């Protein structure tokens, strides 16, 4: 029997979403400060309107939805995470839309969801003339989205709430680095901020060496770091990394986004004297193997079509974009159309495969994730061993991720459910593109890019793409980032509201 | 005073651990990249 959510359930969800939106409003203070410092008064006004809207929504939810004496259940946590991201998209899009760089509010929402989910696809027009305040907002979105909006809210706004862990897990981060979830959220921030200082310093020095003025170089270095570390792939210029024409900057960003794609639990283990974890971890092994396989496909493709034949060209134009795709970053050193016009279909499908597989679980990245690839492969290997072993033999497989994890049926089932869900959104996105008349390799490239939160585009994603595709890509980015369970819960809430029976308070 | 000095030392040690962790992670990225470039080289040799 499905129970209809009670008024109290809905109030708790509303209260939680209100806190998330307050978090969004607080983050807007940073671009507001940048806009003030750069005397961009129109942008200041845009952000003041955005902050006012967020605070007004929070006050409304805080005063109408506060339920005393009840804590959040798993169901509430899942729905707050999934609905919270959608509502955060709408409120976050206000400064975007007011900037005048978007012809419609839908386009602004597309860029917001792309930023939060660390995808990196964008419909913003005339990026090269965007204000510093708005550029800071774009990059801060993707940086904070990489850690998770919920992680931000947990760090500052949910402290002391015992249901906090449920919202944290619902955002697609299942691992606790420390026994306390709020301390875990703070540890994630500590790692990200430490890398922000180091990475930005290296980028700043390189930009200065290339002749960029100090002020501009400082902003560009911070933005480039935020885009790469969060595996978001945003950059302050329309040409992305191609704008800089710098081997050093490309190499630094490559190192940043690969490290950014590592699991936060792995970072924490390696940083706290469990050094050998880097060799034993299933996600690093999986990433190394899939990188070698996709590099092989890329090399074959380039050889067949006689492109990027020198080692430097291969590294800067081929390998960089491949790893950018594999880590689901989306930073690029070529024109979007070059994927279709120069790479050839073998290399293009190689990158599509790398994007689909994606990065590590509990990282800033998207896609199937290395952990799931490891579990899937090991379980397949276990089945093969079972077939060739005597009937009485007990065959059990395990993977190592911070600790040994034994592979059992529920784990394989859960893994397969998520893998199938990813394949479904990739396939529907690709099919829609083909129906609209795009070449299959382009349609599937961009659809996989959106679903895996990558952000590379073969030229399909523009402000002129069909509206239905824009909406589907928003759904892909959102569902892919939350890894589906929270999205299923939101649909469950909708279904329970319509067909459920009233039966008292929810006890999950 | 001794307690403060002890805290300082443990704080330095902690940040030292973090720095070693960062170096290990960068080394891992370089190793993976070199492995991939080796694959490219092998493919080039085979195709040529």
PDB file of C-alpha atoms in Angstrom, chain A residues 104-262:
ATOM      1  CA  UNK A 104      14.932  33.003 -22.586  1.00  0.00           C
ATOM      2  CA  UNK A 105      14.650  31.964 -18.938  1.00  0.00           C
ATOM      3  CA  UNK A 106      14.883  28.312 -20.067  1.00  0.00           C
ATOM      4  CA  UNK A 107      18.349  28.996 -21.505  1.00  0.00           C
ATOM      5  CA  UNK A 108      19.386  30.601 -18.207  1.00  0.00           C
ATOM      6  CA  UNK A 109      18.055  27.544 -16.320  1.00  0.00           C
ATOM      7  CA  UNK A 110      20.004  25.266 -18.714  1.00  0.00           C
ATOM      8  CA  UNK A 111      23.263  27.035 -17.849  1.00  0.00           C
ATOM      9  CA  UNK A 112      22.439  26.956 -14.147  1.00  0.00           C
ATOM     10  CA  UNK A 113      21.776  23.227 -14.133  1.00  0.00           C
ATOM     11  CA  UNK A 114      24.911  22.730 -16.228  1.00  0.00           C
ATOM     12  CA  UNK A 115      26.900  24.705 -13.646  1.00  0.00           C
ATOM     13  CA  UNK A 116      25.481  23.051 -10.531  1.00  0.00           C
ATOM     14  CA  UNK A 117      25.898  19.574 -11.986  1.00  0.00           C
ATOM     15  CA  UNK A 118      29.472  20.375 -13.163  1.00  0.00           C
ATOM     16  CA  UNK A 119      28.487  19.627 -16.752  1.00  0.00           C
ATOM     17  CA  UNK A 120      29.883  22.650 -18.570  1.00  0.00           C
ATOM     18  CA  UNK A 121      27.560  22.850 -21.581  1.00  0.00           C
ATOM     19  CA  UNK A 122      26.328  26.402 -22.020  1.00  0.00           C
ATOM     20  CA  UNK A 123      23.854  28.447 -24.032  1.00  0.00           C
ATOM     21  CA  UNK A 124      25.116  31.838 -22.813  1.00  0.00           C
ATOM     22  CA  UNK A 125      25.605  34.252 -25.696  1.00  0.00           C
ATOM     23  CA  UNK A 126      28.649  36.475 -26.148  1.00  0.00           C
ATOM     24  CA  UNK A 127      30.666  34.872 -23.331  1.00  0.00           C
ATOM     25  CA  UNK A 128      33.725  36.976 -24.167  1.00  0.00           C
ATOM     26  CA  UNK A 129      31.894  40.110 -22.985  1.00  0.00           C
ATOM     27  CA  UNK A 130      30.326  38.798 -19.800  1.00  0.00           C
ATOM     28  CA  UNK A 131      30.875  40.859 -16.621  1.00  0.00           C
ATOM     29  CA  UNK A 132      33.411  39.661 -14.054  1.00  0.00           C
ATOM     30  CA  UNK A 133      30.626  39.263 -11.488  1.00  0.00           C
ATOM     31  CA  UNK A 134      28.613  36.944 -13.735  1.00  0.00           C
ATOM     32  CA  UNK A 135      31.745  35.010 -14.708  1.00  0.00           C
ATOM     33  CA  UNK A 136      32.546  34.537 -11.015  1.00  0.00           C
ATOM     34  CA  UNK A 137      28.983  33.281 -10.466  1.00  0.00           C
ATOM     35  CA  UNK A 138      29.299  30.765 -13.337  1.00  0.00           C
ATOM     36  CA  UNK A 139      32.541  29.345 -11.995  1.00  0.00           C
ATOM     37  CA  UNK A 140      31.549  29.452  -8.351  1.00  0.00           C
ATOM     38  CA  UNK A 141      28.382  27.564  -9.273  1.00  0.00           C
ATOM     39  CA  UNK A 142      30.341  24.748 -10.793  1.00  0.00           C
ATOM     40  CA  UNK A 143      32.924  24.761  -7.974  1.00  0.00           C
ATOM     41  CA  UNK A 144      30.298  24.603  -5.251  1.00  0.00           C
ATOM     42  CA  UNK A 145      28.131  22.248  -7.311  1.00  0.00           C
ATOM     43  CA  UNK A 146      31.098  19.883  -7.515  1.00  0.00           C
ATOM     44  CA  UNK A 147      31.250  19.582  -3.757  1.00  0.00           C
ATOM     45  CA  UNK A 148      27.453  19.398  -3.784  1.00  0.00           C
ATOM     46  CA  UNK A 149      24.918  22.078  -2.957  1.00  0.00           C
ATOM     47  CA  UNK A 150      23.758  19.869  -0.136  1.00  0.00           C
ATOM     48  CA  UNK A 151      27.312  19.641   1.187  1.00  0.00           C
ATOM     49  CA  UNK A 152      27.337  23.436   1.350  1.00  0.00           C
ATOM     50  CA  UNK A 153      24.018  23.500   3.135  1.00  0.00           C
ATOM     51  CA  UNK A 154      25.214  20.745   5.478  1.00  0.00           C
ATOM     52  CA  UNK A 155      28.394  22.619   6.269  1.00  0.00           C
ATOM     53  CA  UNK A 156      26.654  25.779   7.356  1.00  0.00           C
ATOM     54  CA  UNK A 157      22.926  25.326   7.638  1.00  0.00           C
ATOM     55  CA  UNK A 158      22.051  21.805   8.752  1.00  0.00           C
ATOM     56  CA  UNK A 159      24.593  21.471  11.579  1.00  0.00           C
ATOM     57  CA  UNK A 160      23.083  19.554  14.478  1.00  0.00           C
ATOM     58  CA  UNK A 161      20.357  17.941  12.374  1.00  0.00           C
ATOM     59  CA  UNK A 162      20.454  14.192  12.748  1.00  0.00           C
ATOM     60  CA  UNK A 163      18.703  13.800   9.370  1.00  0.00           C
ATOM     61  CA  UNK A 164      21.618  15.584   7.675  1.00  0.00           C
ATOM     62  CA  UNK A 165      23.246  12.293   6.648  1.00  0.00           C
ATOM     63  CA  UNK A 166      20.136  11.322   4.707  1.00  0.00           C
ATOM     64  CA  UNK A 167      20.240  14.477   2.586  1.00  0.00           C
ATOM     65  CA  UNK A 168      23.998  14.075   2.085  1.00  0.00           C
ATOM     66  CA  UNK A 169      23.645  10.529   0.742  1.00  0.00           C
ATOM     67  CA  UNK A 170      20.674  11.547  -1.390  1.00  0.00           C
ATOM     68  CA  UNK A 171      22.922  13.903  -3.370  1.00  0.00           C
ATOM     69  CA  UNK A 172      24.889  10.953  -4.748  1.00  0.00           C
ATOM     70  CA  UNK A 173      27.682  10.996  -2.180  1.00  0.00           C
ATOM     71  CA  UNK A 174      27.477   7.776  -0.254  1.00  0.00           C
ATOM     72  CA  UNK A 175      30.740   7.887   1.617  1.00  0.00           C
ATOM     73  CA  UNK A 176      31.566   9.363   4.970  1.00  0.00           C
ATOM     74  CA  UNK A 177      35.179  10.446   5.343  1.00  0.00           C
ATOM     75  CA  UNK A 178      34.668  11.021   9.057  1.00  0.00           C
ATOM     76  CA  UNK A 179      32.113   9.590  11.515  1.00  0.00           C
ATOM     77  CA  UNK A 180      30.152  12.849  11.546  1.00  0.00           C
ATOM     78  CA  UNK A 181      28.514  13.886   8.273  1.00  0.00           C
ATOM     79  CA  UNK A 182      28.968  17.615   8.888  1.00  0.00           C
ATOM     80  CA  UNK A 183      32.681  17.034   9.574  1.00  0.00           C
ATOM     81  CA  UNK A 184      32.773  14.963   6.364  1.00  0.00           C
ATOM     82  CA  UNK A 185      31.312  17.906   4.448  1.00  0.00           C
ATOM     83  CA  UNK A 186      33.928  20.193   5.997  1.00  0.00           C
ATOM     84  CA  UNK A 187      36.739  17.751   5.119  1.00  0.00           C
ATOM     85  CA  UNK A 188      35.549  17.819   1.481  1.00  0.00           C
ATOM     86  CA  UNK A 189      35.796  21.617   1.575  1.00  0.00           C
ATOM     87  CA  UNK A 190      39.228  21.504   3.189  1.00  0.00           C
ATOM     88  CA  UNK A 191      40.578  19.297   0.367  1.00  0.00           C
ATOM     89  CA  UNK A 192      38.985  21.488  -2.332  1.00  0.00           C
ATOM     90  CA  UNK A 193      40.206  24.756  -0.816  1.00  0.00           C
ATOM     91  CA  UNK A 194      43.776  23.446  -0.380  1.00  0.00           C
ATOM     92  CA  UNK A 195      43.863  22.503  -4.066  1.00  0.00           C
ATOM     93  CA  UNK A 196      42.252  25.851  -4.972  1.00  0.00           C
ATOM     94  CA  UNK A 197      45.198  27.716  -3.445  1.00  0.00           C
ATOM     95  CA  UNK A 198      47.868  25.482  -5.027  1.00  0.00           C
ATOM     96  CA  UNK A 199      46.237  25.087  -8.464  1.00  0.00           C
ATOM     97  CA  UNK A 200      45.335  28.766  -8.827  1.00  0.00           C
ATOM     98  CA  UNK A 201      48.876  29.799  -7.867  1.00  0.00           C
ATOM     99  CA  UNK A 202      50.410  27.652 -10.626  1.00  0.00           C
ATOM    100  CA  UNK A 203      47.877  28.904 -13.169  1.00  0.00           C
ATOM    101  CA  UNK A 204      48.391  32.529 -12.088  1.00  0.00           C
ATOM    102  CA  UNK A 205      52.170  32.223 -12.527  1.00  0.00           C
ATOM    103  CA  UNK A 206      51.693  30.706 -16.008  1.00  0.00           C
ATOM    104  CA  UNK A 207      49.257  33.416 -17.080  1.00  0.00           C
ATOM    105  CA  UNK A 208      51.606  36.138 -15.841  1.00  0.00           C
ATOM    106  CA  UNK A 209      54.470  34.493 -17.741  1.00  0.00           C
ATOM    107  CA  UNK A 210      52.268  34.539 -20.853  1.00  0.00           C
ATOM    108  CA  UNK A 211      51.820  38.307 -20.441  1.00  0.00           C
ATOM    109  CA  UNK A 212      48.338  38.580 -18.953  1.00  0.00           C
ATOM    110  CA  UNK A 213      47.830  41.604 -16.616  1.00  0.00           C
ATOM    111  CA  UNK A 214      47.888  40.651 -12.912  1.00  0.00           C
ATOM    112  CA  UNK A 215      44.265  41.479 -12.090  1.00  0.00           C
ATOM    113  CA  UNK A 216      42.842  39.655 -15.077  1.00  0.00           C
ATOM    114  CA  UNK A 217      45.336  36.831 -14.603  1.00  0.00           C
ATOM    115  CA  UNK A 218      44.216  36.375 -11.000  1.00  0.00           C
ATOM    116  CA  UNK A 219      40.548  36.092 -11.946  1.00  0.00           C
ATOM    117  CA  UNK A 220      41.280  33.776 -14.886  1.00  0.00           C
ATOM    118  CA  UNK A 221      43.480  31.513 -12.738  1.00  0.00           C
ATOM    119  CA  UNK A 222      40.776  31.140 -10.072  1.00  0.00           C
ATOM    120  CA  UNK A 223      38.082  30.533 -12.682  1.00  0.00           C
ATOM    121  CA  UNK A 224      40.170  28.047 -14.643  1.00  0.00           C
ATOM    122  CA  UNK A 225      40.916  26.178 -11.441  1.00  0.00           C
ATOM    123  CA  UNK A 226      37.251  26.115 -10.418  1.00  0.00           C
ATOM    124  CA  UNK A 227      36.200  24.866 -13.862  1.00  0.00           C
ATOM    125  CA  UNK A 228      38.849  22.133 -13.935  1.00  0.00           C
ATOM    126  CA  UNK A 229      38.755  20.968 -10.305  1.00  0.00           C
ATOM    127  CA  UNK A 230      34.988  20.654 -10.244  1.00  0.00           C
ATOM    128  CA  UNK A 231      35.217  18.756 -13.558  1.00  0.00           C
ATOM    129  CA  UNK A 232      32.772  21.399 -14.784  1.00  0.00           C
ATOM    130  CA  UNK A 233      34.803  22.614 -17.714  1.00  0.00           C
ATOM    131  CA  UNK A 234      33.621  26.207 -17.694  1.00  0.00           C
ATOM    132  CA  UNK A 235      36.200  28.784 -18.784  1.00  0.00           C
ATOM    133  CA  UNK A 236      35.927  32.579 -18.980  1.00  0.00           C
ATOM    134  CA  UNK A 237      36.391  32.707 -22.763  1.00  0.00           C
ATOM    135  CA  UNK A 238      34.274  31.303 -25.555  1.00  0.00           C
ATOM    136  CA  UNK A 239      37.181  29.278 -26.965  1.00  0.00           C
ATOM    137  CA  UNK A 240      37.689  27.582 -23.604  1.00  0.00           C
ATOM    138  CA  UNK A 241      41.342  26.406 -23.184  1.00  0.00           C
ATOM    139  CA  UNK A 242      42.069  27.046 -26.873  1.00  0.00           C
ATOM    140  CA  UNK A 243      42.026  30.789 -26.026  1.00  0.00           C
ATOM    141  CA  UNK A 244      45.310  30.514 -24.069  1.00  0.00           C
ATOM    142  CA  UNK A 245      47.339  28.515 -26.637  1.00  0.00           C
ATOM    143  CA  UNK A 246      49.540  27.379 -23.773  1.00  0.00           C
ATOM    144  CA  UNK A 247      50.993  23.913 -23.313  1.00  0.00           C
ATOM    145  CA  UNK A 248      51.774  24.683 -19.649  1.00  0.00           C
ATOM    146  CA  UNK A 249      48.222  25.814 -18.821  1.00  0.00           C
ATOM    147  CA  UNK A 250      46.795  22.791 -20.609  1.00  0.00           C
ATOM    148  CA  UNK A 251      49.062  20.478 -18.607  1.00  0.00           C
ATOM    149  CA  UNK A 252      48.232  22.145 -15.278  1.00  0.00           C
ATOM    150  CA  UNK A 253      44.485  22.000 -15.927  1.00  0.00           C
ATOM    151  CA  UNK A 254      44.795  18.344 -17.004  1.00  0.00           C
ATOM    152  CA  UNK A 255      46.460  17.459 -13.695  1.00  0.00           C
ATOM    153  CA  UNK A 256      43.834  19.470 -11.790  1.00  0.00           C
ATOM    154  CA  UNK A 257      40.831  17.841 -13.420  1.00  0.00           C
ATOM    155  CA  UNK A 258      42.193  14.321 -13.142  1.00  0.00           C
ATOM    156  CA  UNK A 259      42.853  14.829  -9.421  1.00  0.00           C
ATOM    157  CA  UNK A 260      39.470  16.548  -9.131  1.00  0.00           C
ATOM    158  CA  UNK A 261      37.850  13.443 -10.567  1.00  0.00           C
ATOM    159  CA  UNK A 262      39.259  11.258  -7.764  1.00  0.00           C
TER     160      UNK A 262
END
